[in-house]
Amino acid sequence: MNIINFRGGFSFSMKGGPDNSVTHANSSNKVALVPPRIPGFKAKVIVRVGDKVSLGQVLFYNKKNNDLKFSSPASGIVSNITYGNKRILQSIEINVANKKNSSYIKFSHENIDQLSKNKIVDNLINSGIFSKIKTYPGFDFIESKEKFLDDNKNLFISLFSSEPHIADIYNLFENKIYEKLFADGLIVCSKIFKTINIFNRQRDYPEEINECSNNLENVKLHTIENKYPAENPGLQCLLTNSLNKSTMNTYADAFVIIEIGHLFSKGFVIQERYLSISGSGVKNPTNFLVKAGQPIKNLLDDLVENLDSDYRLISGGLLTGKKIHTSDYLSDGDLSLQVVKEDRERTSLVFFRLGLNSLTMTRNWLSALFPKSEYDVSTNNNGEERACIQCGYCYDVCPTGLMPSLLMKSAIINDIEKMEYLSIDECIECELCTFICPSKIEMGQHIKNGKEFIKKEG
Amino acid sequence: MWDKIIEQAKSGEGFLSTQRSLLCAIDSFLRRPDLVTKRAPHIRDASDLKRVMVLVVVGLLPCTFFGIWNVGRNVYGSIGVYDCTFAEAFLEGSMHVLPLILISYTVGGMCEAFFAQIKGHEIAEGFLVTGLLYPLVCPPTIPWWMFVCGIMFGVIIGKEVFGGTGMNIMNPALLSRAFLFFAYPAQMSGDDVWVKKPFYENLDGDLVPCVWTTVKVDQINNYLCSKNIDVVSGQTPLALASELSSTNQGGDINNLINQEYSLSDMFLGYIPGSIGETSTLLCLVGACVIVLTNVASYQTILSVFAGGIIASLLFNSCSSSNTIDLFDISFKHHLVMGGFSFGAVFMATDPVSSPLHKASRWIYGLMIGMLCVVIRTVNPAYPEGMMLAILFINIFAPLIDHYVTIYKVNDRKRRYANE
């Protein structure tokens, strides 16, 4: 199989990666459903405190789009609904019922082959899985059910992550049940998608998936160079030349396919989620299978010694993840929880050192000549923000061949024409340009603001 | 103690807050700032603008040290002493060069700090390089007041009026030199101003030893008594070439230059000239440092040399009895004379004033190299073409970028087009 190569990118190697084992974490009897961590998301809650809810029951949906439903992570009684500023939903807490009293919403699953396309999509919407499939460009929810029913759409799935410390789905496939569920999910997806592109780094595909691709015409297997951001669906879209106005490109995490498989083979939504708890602040970084909606504090209690202001808690990868708090609950998009040191130490004369321990993509430090197998990283900014000096580093690393610094500048002055001329919507938000910028400019953020501006102006 | 000073400077009250820019610049230079990332990406590359600039300074160090030694050697040479030791020459050179470097950093730094304070910015680290580049492209004989005028012009008009480092359209160090070149031409382009003599003529016409010299008085007296000692002429090869072309009555100009300065001397740098730019060899060593550390683009450096070679070959090929002798100068001479290599390595590669794309850097370098030789050849009044060529093409950099951007955008669209 040929390997897909791409320009730019970087292989990160840093301390605190998870090992290959998968552990079942203890579950708390209090879980919560949190809306996606997306600014501007408005939820319409359809349950009240005290209501009895079942596993997979819809608790709220997106005000702008009724098809984006979010379902209960457990069966139990709604104990609390918290709102933040401007009555933005923060979380819906549920006291989990014991095994005897638990219930779940049933979805039709008798025979996958006989289910109509419409029925499959209805099941996906009502179980809340539909909201876990996103589109590129835009990295947004799917606009409407009608659009989704359209035939011309691709699905991109990655079976690996080159971003540091995100749980590797292969470890889960050691358990054949999940591999089977994934294959089932693929069969369901193959009915509603034109093509399904599965990406993997240079290693063998699991048997079930190989078999799937042999049996199903529209499942394509790819092998891609293992460097960040190879798992980015936007990049995969570009590399497979799928970007096309008439085609909708969608992507989902590998675990979402397992969820789909579970929904259609067992008839109810899966309660587990798969993530890694890792980072330099964690004692034994490893992969976990946990019940959805767990309080994060519970998960981290045994693993992290003193989770105070010295450490930062990140949901997702180190480059694209979001800052979260210990009081939060596990959200569906969380593929990993990382604990990284907040390093405010004022090391002296750091610019004159050889830099054998400096993680760098440039050749400014000696570590470029003698790379270490693992770097200790912290959240230090490594400098202050300065004006752009046009060094061109961002051009070298951009995997899509865009012009980050020009995009950044046109985004700052809100020049829509220029931004669109430079194909701003094709930016895959991998944040490599921000990572490498020696002037420490928030390139990615500026470009995202530019995208927001275009969206707002229409 | 130091923490308290910084705290007070940042507080915005009291005398120290009026020096905030300067103090904070020193502080953040000595110690890594305590900033952490605000949002994704949560980790950042270790490279920083300060590191980049420090690396350029490291690349400049060989040229600087050689320049100091060469200036000292020439001072001794100007009184016919050729057997001075390395230490003597180095010490004598330091007496002339170090004050210039110090003045450049102090005066330029004060201008920077003044503007940074007004604008409420931090001092940009770009000055770390400008402050060293500027003395290296000046003649060692330059009077200090003139030198101060130059750096102030370069920093204020060349950089701060545009908004500081990153916004300037021309290289501030070269602009400073261009200011001197046009404002005080006699001091910048005369015949024998490039070698400092350890004595000067006072108003009464008596020869008095300089204050800033380590040359022994009896050595000077020895020179003054016996006027017929062969001394370093003090003419740069470029000035010599220009003069030869107007006086020459036949004979190959390359050979005539070689009678005075051999090609290997010019390559190694044993010639009079601006402090840091005489040695092509050490410029190439500096080029290795900054290219290998990913600070300068090798595209610019290579294409400047290529441009110089192409233009001089063109001139060679169309030289005839009607053209001036400068047409005949071989490309080997062009590359090692004057500031060609120093300009190619350290001036043209300044990222702020050079274009963004790699492709545009090839074009940009080629244009600089060719224009430099054109100025040198067809305009004998300006023997040093490198400075003017770089400044001129600096202004064209955005234009080159504009067209390369259009090409690249179309190219990318073609690549990812999918019908």
Coordinates of N, CA, C and O in Angstrom, one line a residue, chain B residues 72 75-76 87-96 198 210-217 219-220:
Chain B
G72 N 43.6 46.9 13.8 CA 44.8 47.1 14.5 C 46.0 46.9 13.7 O 47.0 47.6 13.7
V75 N 46.5 49.8 11.4 CA 47.0 50.9 12.1 C 48.5 50.8 12.2 O 49.3 51.8 11.9
Y76 N 49.0 49.6 12.5 CA 50.5 49.5 12.6 C 51.1 49.6 11.2 O 52.1 50.2 11.0
A87 N 48.5 39.9 19.6 CA 47.9 40.6 20.7 C 48.0 42.1 20.6 O 47.0 42.8 20.8
E88 N 49.1 42.6 20.1 CA 49.3 44.1 19.9 C 48.2 44.6 18.9 O 47.6 45.6 19.1
A89 N 48.1 43.9 17.8 CA 47.2 44.3 16.7 C 45.7 44.3 17.3 O 44.9 45.2 17.1
F90 N 45.4 43.2 18.0 CA 44.1 43.0 18.5 C 43.8 44.1 19.5 O 42.7 44.7 19.5
L91 N 44.7 44.4 20.4 CA 44.5 45.5 21.4 C 44.3 46.8 20.7 O 43.4 47.6 21.1
E92 N 45.2 47.1 19.7 CA 45.0 48.4 19.0 C 43.7 48.4 18.3 O 43.0 49.5 18.3
G93 N 43.3 47.3 17.7 CA 42.0 47.3 17.0 C 40.8 47.5 18.0 O 39.9 48.3 17.7
S94 N 40.9 46.9 19.1 CA 39.9 47.1 20.1 C 39.7 48.5 20.5 O 38.6 49.0 20.7
M95 N 40.8 49.3 20.6 CA 40.8 50.7 21.0 C 39.9 51.5 20.0 O 39.3 52.5 20.3
H96 N 39.9 51.0 18.7 CA 39.1 51.8 17.7 C 37.7 51.2 17.5 O 36.8 51.9 17.2
P198 N 47.9 56.3 13.7 CA 47.9 56.4 15.2 C 48.2 57.8 15.6 O 48.5 58.1 16.8
C210 N 47.5 59.9 18.8 CA 46.1 59.8 19.2 C 46.1 59.4 20.7 O 47.0 58.8 21.2
V211 N 45.0 59.8 21.3 CA 44.7 59.4 22.7 C 44.4 57.9 22.7 O 44.9 57.1 23.5
W212 N 43.5 57.5 21.7 CA 43.1 56.1 21.7 C 44.0 55.3 20.9 O 43.7 54.8 19.8
T213 N 45.2 55.1 21.3 CA 46.1 54.2 20.6 C 47.1 53.5 21.6 O 47.4 54.0 22.7
T214 N 47.5 52.3 21.2 CA 48.5 51.6 22.1 C 49.8 51.6 21.4 O 50.8 51.0 21.9
V215 N 49.9 52.2 20.2 CA 51.1 52.2 19.4 C 52.2 53.1 20.2 O 51.9 54.2 20.7
K216 N 53.4 52.5 20.3 CA 54.4 53.3 21.1 C 54.8 54.5 20.4 O 54.9 54.5 19.1
V217 N 55.2 55.5 21.2 CA 55.5 56.8 20.6 C 56.8 56.7 19.7 O 56.8 57.3 18.6
Q219 N 57.7 54.3 17.9 CA 57.4 53.7 16.6 C 56.8 54.8 15.7 O 57.2 54.8 14.5
I220 N 56.0 55.7 16.2 CA 55.4 56.7 15.4 C 56.6 57.7 15.0 O 56.7 58.0 13.8

